[in-house]
Structure formats: structure tokens, C-alpha cells
Amino acid sequence: MSVDDPVVSLENVEVHFEQESGFNPFDDPETVRAVDGVDLEIPENDVVAIVGESGSGKTTIGKAAVGLQKPTGGSVKFRGQDIWEAKRRFSNSSIPYDEIRRSLQIIHQDPGSSLNPHRTVEASLAEPLKKHQADLGPEDREARILAMLDRVGMSPPHDYARRYPHQLSGGEKQRVALVRALLMNPDLILADEAVSALDVSLRVEVMDLMLDLQAQFDTSFLFISHDLSNARYLAEHADGRLGVMYLGELVELGKAEEVLRNPQHPYTKVLKWATPSLGLEEGAAEPPVREIDIPDPIDPPSGCRFHTRCPYATEYCRESTPDRRSVGEGTHRASCFRLDVGSDYWRSDPLEGASLEADER
Ligand SMILES: Nc1ncnc2c1ncn2[C@@H]1O[C@H](COP(=O)(O)OP(=O)(O)O)[C@@H](O)[C@H]1O
Ligand code: SF4
Ligand SMILES: [Mg+2]
């Protein structure tokens, strides 16, 4: 471990689920390729927003990043220490597993589900503090809780501390979830669709609060949303990165502003087209895809997984898998053969309905 190690690093992470196939228990189980070959580093004080359609593997990669989902391949490290190695009994990990657990926190889509309905806000918040900061006396504990409630705008804090979850609005529950995560003094918070269930008017308010707390506590955030406008709002305001998932793969990643201004993966262009509220430019009337339907992660397409829908797909895309390539000088990367001028892609025949010069359709 060194101070320069990223908080979390994912290397070639794969999460495959075995699933009963239909009604016959004697059939071989099917494999759901929820996440395949994802690389991602999250340094300190960094914000990454991940966007993609439902079922593209966002939750699975998020859980893998905070050590709640064991990868079936590749590695997930916390400050250079393999998380699953640290969890092993009798491991000689340089960082105790308990510390890793405390450092990686999660906020769920449904904040109610993580709060015990029979406990007051204060009791719910005191519990993890007792476990991870046992040296704190009851009075100090209460003072910390009240200060944090006040900090997230739940004021007067004494009043909120005594309430039960059913006496809180959705936005307030989400604030309590944020307080609970922050009380652990975490290095990374995974916010998985954390604003998706809130009224539109509240979303920006809660995202602004996250941004404010992120800046104040220097906590890194992995923010996940199926909604590009939310992901963009958070990533751009934090001067962070935007990642795009498609069928278990991270197909594009870079500074949010750059990815949206100059998207390189044809799928990122689809998302941008489908989110006119971004107000980036006039979109075409037709979606930039050949097929609307998303393929099944049990049997993902060969080669480039986007080839069944991509308006630029060729025979070569059906057979070969593109690597992530750099775009320009910075950290912007995308996985598409079109980024490689020397690729055999350019000498291959377009698939039906596709064209190499399909630009600006
Ligand atoms: N525990 C599980 N067992 C089997 N399949 C799963 C499990 N968790 C997720 N999946 C499948 O993995 C894929 C990705 O799921 P998920 O990560 O939840 O996507 P997202 O968050 O982008 O909607 C989906 O096809 C989903 O059905
Ligand atoms: S590699 Fe081929 S199919 Fe995949 S996104 Fe690029 S052009 Fe489309
Ligand atoms: Mg999800």
C-alpha cells in the first residue's frame, strides 16, 4: 500500500452469474455476463458517474467496486490491497478488512430500505458509529450525529433525530442515508440510482448536497444512474469523469464535458440523442441505431457487443472485439474500431443497414 495508490482499482473485472435455465433443473445453468473486462481506477477526491441502460451491469460493477460483489474474474483493490484477499480468514492483508468495509460506503436507490422502520434516525445512525468508532462516548456520538444532520439541512437536528423513517420524506431519508455513509468517514461512496426515485424537483437539490459534501470531505464518489442528465449534472459539476456501460462493458470513459461534447463510441451518441434535455445540439429525428432492442446478457453478441445495433458496424465488428483506445491527449478512452485508422474495420463490408460513412445520421 502507498499513499499514491488509488482508493479503488478494478482490473479486468468480470462478474458472471449462474442462473437456472427455465423449468428443467437438469439443464445446464445459464451464465449472465453482467460485467466483462472492466478496468477503472478511482483515485482520492475523484468523482465518476456511470450511465447506461437498465441491465447494462451498472449496479454489479458498483457493488464490485465497493467490495459487495465478488468478481468471478480480475481483481478489485483498495489502496493496492486486494479486497477479497483481505476478507479471507487468516489473510496477511496490509489493510484490515474492517477498515476496507468502513472506507467504502453505499447509498441505495430506495433509502427507506436501508433504515429500520422501528428505530429512530438517531438510533439508526448510532449503530454503525458504535461498531466502527468504539472509542466515542455516547455524548460525543450524539454531538456528531446532530452536527451531521444539521450539515445536510435537517434542522432542527434534535427534532429529526427523534423521528422514525415513516416521518421522513423521500428526500429526507436520502439525506439520512448520506449522513450514515459520511459518519464512517469513507474514502468512497457508491451512490447507486440514489436520486432516481426522488421527484424531479428534489433531484438537483440532493445532487447539489452530494457535490457540496464531496468537496467538503474530499470523499470520492461513484455515482450511478440510468439517466444521462443526472450523471452529467453530477460529473460536470464535480469536474469528474463520465463512464458509459453497454452490456457489461465500459465502452467509453473520460472527462464528462469532453465525452459529451465529443462522444466517440456510437452508443454514447445514442444516449446523447435519447436525452434531448441536455440541450447540447439539435438531434436527428431518428435514433442513431439499426435495432432498438437491447440484446440479452445471457447470450451477448460476438465481437463488438454493440454490432447488432451500431449504424457503422461491419463484418469485422461481428468477429473481433475492439480494445479501449485513447482519444486525444487526456484520459478519454473508447472501445470502437473507428478510433484506429489502421484497423481492418475500414476494409470490411458494412452489415445490413449500416454504413462506414453513416456520420451525422
Ligand atoms: N444476482 C444475480 N443473479 C443473476 N443475474 C443477475 C444478478 N444480479 C444482476 N443480474 C443480471 O445482470 C445484469 C446486470 O444487472 P445490473 O448490474 O443490476 O444492471 P443495471 O444496474 O445496469 O440495471 C442483468 O441482466 C441482471 O438481470
Ligand atoms: S467497433 Fe464496430 S460495431 Fe462496435 S461500436 Fe465501433 S463501429 Fe460500431
Ligand atoms: Mg441498477
Tab-separated table of N, CA and C in Angstrom, residues 182-245:
chain	number	residue	atom	x	y	z
A	182	LEU	N	-21.458	9.126	5.564
A	182	LEU	CA	-20.391	10.082	5.880
A	182	LEU	C	-19.844	9.926	7.298
A	183	LEU	N	-20.704	9.476	8.227
A	183	LEU	CA	-20.237	9.293	9.605
A	183	LEU	C	-19.105	8.269	9.686
A	184	MET	N	-19.017	7.419	8.677
A	184	MET	CA	-17.957	6.405	8.645
A	184	MET	C	-16.650	6.996	8.136
A	185	ASN	N	-16.696	8.274	7.761
A	185	ASN	CA	-15.511	8.913	7.233
A	185	ASN	C	-14.927	8.117	6.058
A	186	PRO	N	-15.759	7.828	5.074
A	186	PRO	CA	-15.350	6.915	3.994
A	186	PRO	C	-14.418	7.575	2.972
A	187	ASP	N	-13.716	6.750	2.231
A	187	ASP	CA	-12.893	7.255	1.127
A	187	ASP	C	-13.678	7.263	-0.177
A	188	LEU	N	-14.698	6.398	-0.247
A	188	LEU	CA	-15.502	6.318	-1.472
A	188	LEU	C	-16.944	6.016	-1.112
A	189	ILE	N	-17.863	6.745	-1.745
A	189	ILE	CA	-19.291	6.461	-1.574
A	189	ILE	C	-19.858	6.048	-2.930
A	190	LEU	N	-20.495	4.884	-2.959
A	190	LEU	CA	-21.211	4.454	-4.154
A	190	LEU	C	-22.647	4.928	-4.003
A	191	ALA	N	-23.101	5.768	-4.934
A	191	ALA	CA	-24.489	6.232	-4.916
A	191	ALA	C	-25.171	5.607	-6.123
A	192	ASP	N	-25.895	4.508	-5.888
A	192	ASP	CA	-26.490	3.742	-6.994
A	192	ASP	C	-27.932	4.181	-7.218
A	193	GLU	N	-28.172	4.906	-8.284
A	193	GLU	CA	-29.506	5.447	-8.606
A	193	GLU	C	-30.062	6.192	-7.384
A	194	ALA	N	-29.193	6.878	-6.677
A	194	ALA	CA	-29.581	7.464	-5.392
A	194	ALA	C	-30.578	8.603	-5.529
A	195	VAL	N	-30.719	9.178	-6.713
A	195	VAL	CA	-31.715	10.240	-6.843
A	195	VAL	C	-32.851	9.842	-7.781
A	196	SER	N	-32.763	8.639	-8.368
A	196	SER	CA	-33.737	8.236	-9.391
A	196	SER	C	-35.160	8.156	-8.855
A	197	ALA	N	-35.317	7.777	-7.575
A	197	ALA	CA	-36.666	7.608	-7.029
A	197	ALA	C	-37.242	8.921	-6.517
A	198	LEU	N	-36.451	9.973	-6.535
A	198	LEU	CA	-36.929	11.256	-5.995
A	198	LEU	C	-37.664	12.051	-7.067
A	199	ASP	N	-38.560	12.924	-6.601
A	199	ASP	CA	-39.226	13.836	-7.531
A	199	ASP	C	-38.167	14.656	-8.255
A	200	VAL	N	-38.486	14.979	-9.503
A	200	VAL	CA	-37.523	15.719	-10.315
A	200	VAL	C	-37.027	16.975	-9.586
A	201	SER	N	-37.936	17.660	-8.912
A	201	SER	CA	-37.558	18.913	-8.259
A	201	SER	C	-36.547	18.685	-7.129
A	202	LEU	N	-36.579	17.485	-6.546
A	202	LEU	CA	-35.678	17.198	-5.423
A	202	LEU	C	-34.316	16.680	-5.877
A	203	ARG	N	-34.288	16.148	-7.116
A	203	ARG	CA	-33.040	15.501	-7.561
A	203	ARG	C	-31.867	16.448	-7.529
A	204	VAL	N	-32.070	17.619	-8.105
A	204	VAL	CA	-30.967	18.574	-8.182
A	204	VAL	C	-30.542	18.980	-6.770
A	205	GLU	N	-31.528	19.120	-5.890
A	205	GLU	CA	-31.222	19.501	-4.515
A	205	GLU	C	-30.310	18.460	-3.848
A	206	VAL	N	-30.668	17.178	-4.005
A	206	VAL	CA	-29.857	16.126	-3.373
A	206	VAL	C	-28.490	16.004	-4.073
A	207	MET	N	-28.470	16.167	-5.394
A	207	MET	CA	-27.174	16.110	-6.091
A	207	MET	C	-26.281	17.281	-5.662
A	208	ASP	N	-26.887	18.457	-5.494
A	208	ASP	CA	-26.101	19.610	-5.022
A	208	ASP	C	-25.527	19.333	-3.634
A	209	LEU	N	-26.334	18.678	-2.809
A	209	LEU	CA	-25.853	18.344	-1.466
A	209	LEU	C	-24.671	17.370	-1.553
A	210	MET	N	-24.798	16.363	-2.423
A	210	MET	CA	-23.676	15.409	-2.590
A	210	MET	C	-22.420	16.133	-3.050
A	211	LEU	N	-22.582	17.042	-3.995
A	211	LEU	CA	-21.428	17.776	-4.527
A	211	LEU	C	-20.773	18.609	-3.430
A	212	ASP	N	-21.625	19.231	-2.640
A	212	ASP	CA	-21.153	20.068	-1.558
A	212	ASP	C	-20.385	19.232	-0.519
A	213	LEU	N	-20.957	18.081	-0.162
A	213	LEU	CA	-20.310	17.218	0.833
A	213	LEU	C	-19.038	16.607	0.265
A	214	GLN	N	-19.091	16.263	-1.018
A	214	GLN	CA	-17.898	15.700	-1.669
A	214	GLN	C	-16.742	16.691	-1.568
A	215	ALA	N	-17.030	17.936	-1.880
A	215	ALA	CA	-15.977	18.951	-1.860
A	215	ALA	C	-15.488	19.182	-0.429
A	216	GLN	N	-16.405	19.147	0.516
A	216	GLN	CA	-16.017	19.441	1.892
A	216	GLN	C	-15.214	18.309	2.525
A	217	PHE	N	-15.631	17.067	2.262
A	217	PHE	CA	-14.977	15.936	2.924
A	217	PHE	C	-13.949	15.250	2.034
A	218	ASP	N	-13.818	15.704	0.788
A	218	ASP	CA	-12.869	15.090	-0.152
A	218	ASP	C	-13.131	13.603	-0.364
A	219	THR	N	-14.373	13.194	-0.189
A	219	THR	CA	-14.724	11.790	-0.410
A	219	THR	C	-14.872	11.561	-1.911
A	220	SER	N	-14.386	10.444	-2.402
A	220	SER	CA	-14.631	10.119	-3.808
A	220	SER	C	-16.051	9.579	-3.948
A	221	PHE	N	-16.625	9.795	-5.114
A	221	PHE	CA	-17.986	9.322	-5.374
A	221	PHE	C	-18.014	8.492	-6.647
A	222	LEU	N	-18.708	7.356	-6.569
A	222	LEU	CA	-19.058	6.616	-7.777
A	222	LEU	C	-20.568	6.735	-7.877
A	223	PHE	N	-21.001	7.536	-8.835
A	223	PHE	CA	-22.416	7.865	-8.958
A	223	PHE	C	-22.979	7.106	-10.147
A	224	ILE	N	-24.047	6.350	-9.917
A	224	ILE	CA	-24.598	5.523	-10.986
A	224	ILE	C	-26.012	5.961	-11.309
A	225	SER	N	-26.298	6.092	-12.594
A	225	SER	CA	-27.647	6.485	-12.984
A	225	SER	C	-27.960	5.979	-14.384
A	226	HIS	N	-29.222	5.605	-14.623
A	226	HIS	CA	-29.610	5.243	-15.987
A	226	HIS	C	-29.924	6.520	-16.762
A	227	ASP	N	-29.918	7.639	-16.071
A	227	ASP	CA	-30.339	8.904	-16.663
A	227	ASP	C	-29.117	9.781	-16.939
A	228	LEU	N	-28.872	10.010	-18.229
A	228	LEU	CA	-27.668	10.758	-18.599
A	228	LEU	C	-27.694	12.194	-18.066
A	229	SER	N	-28.875	12.787	-17.966
A	229	SER	CA	-28.858	14.179	-17.492
A	229	SER	C	-28.433	14.251	-16.025
A	230	ASN	N	-28.842	13.278	-15.203
A	230	ASN	CA	-28.367	13.264	-13.809
A	230	ASN	C	-26.865	13.003	-13.743
A	231	ALA	N	-26.420	11.995	-14.487
A	231	ALA	CA	-24.999	11.631	-14.469
A	231	ALA	C	-24.155	12.822	-14.914
A	232	ARG	N	-24.646	13.496	-15.951
A	232	ARG	CA	-23.898	14.639	-16.456
A	232	ARG	C	-23.859	15.760	-15.418
A	233	TYR	N	-25.004	16.020	-14.796
A	233	TYR	CA	-25.071	17.106	-13.818
A	233	TYR	C	-24.017	16.899	-12.734
A	234	LEU	N	-24.011	15.675	-12.190
A	234	LEU	CA	-23.091	15.412	-11.087
A	234	LEU	C	-21.635	15.437	-11.542
A	235	ALA	N	-21.363	14.742	-12.655
A	235	ALA	CA	-19.966	14.635	-13.105
A	235	ALA	C	-19.410	15.991	-13.539
A	236	GLU	N	-20.208	16.756	-14.275
A	236	GLU	CA	-19.681	18.044	-14.749
A	236	GLU	C	-19.469	19.029	-13.606
A	237	HIS	N	-20.408	19.052	-12.666
A	237	HIS	CA	-20.250	19.998	-11.557
A	237	HIS	C	-19.070	19.641	-10.661
A	238	ALA	N	-18.709	18.366	-10.640
A	238	ALA	CA	-17.571	17.958	-9.807
A	238	ALA	C	-16.285	17.962	-10.629
A	239	ASP	N	-16.374	18.366	-11.905
A	239	ASP	CA	-15.240	18.283	-12.812
A	239	ASP	C	-14.720	16.841	-12.853
A	240	GLY	N	-15.657	15.896	-12.857
A	240	GLY	CA	-15.299	14.482	-12.807
A	240	GLY	C	-15.411	13.796	-14.158
A	241	ARG	N	-15.414	12.469	-14.097
A	241	ARG	CA	-15.453	11.680	-15.329
A	241	ARG	C	-16.836	11.063	-15.531
A	242	LEU	N	-17.089	10.722	-16.785
A	242	LEU	CA	-18.331	10.042	-17.137
A	242	LEU	C	-17.957	8.728	-17.807
A	243	GLY	N	-18.567	7.644	-17.348
A	243	GLY	CA	-18.338	6.338	-17.955
A	243	GLY	C	-19.631	5.821	-18.544
A	244	VAL	N	-19.536	5.132	-19.681
A	244	VAL	CA	-20.725	4.614	-20.348
A	244	VAL	C	-20.656	3.090	-20.404
A	245	MET	N	-21.678	2.437	-19.846
A	245	MET	CA	-21.723	0.966	-19.854
A	245	MET	C	-22.664	0.484	-20.941
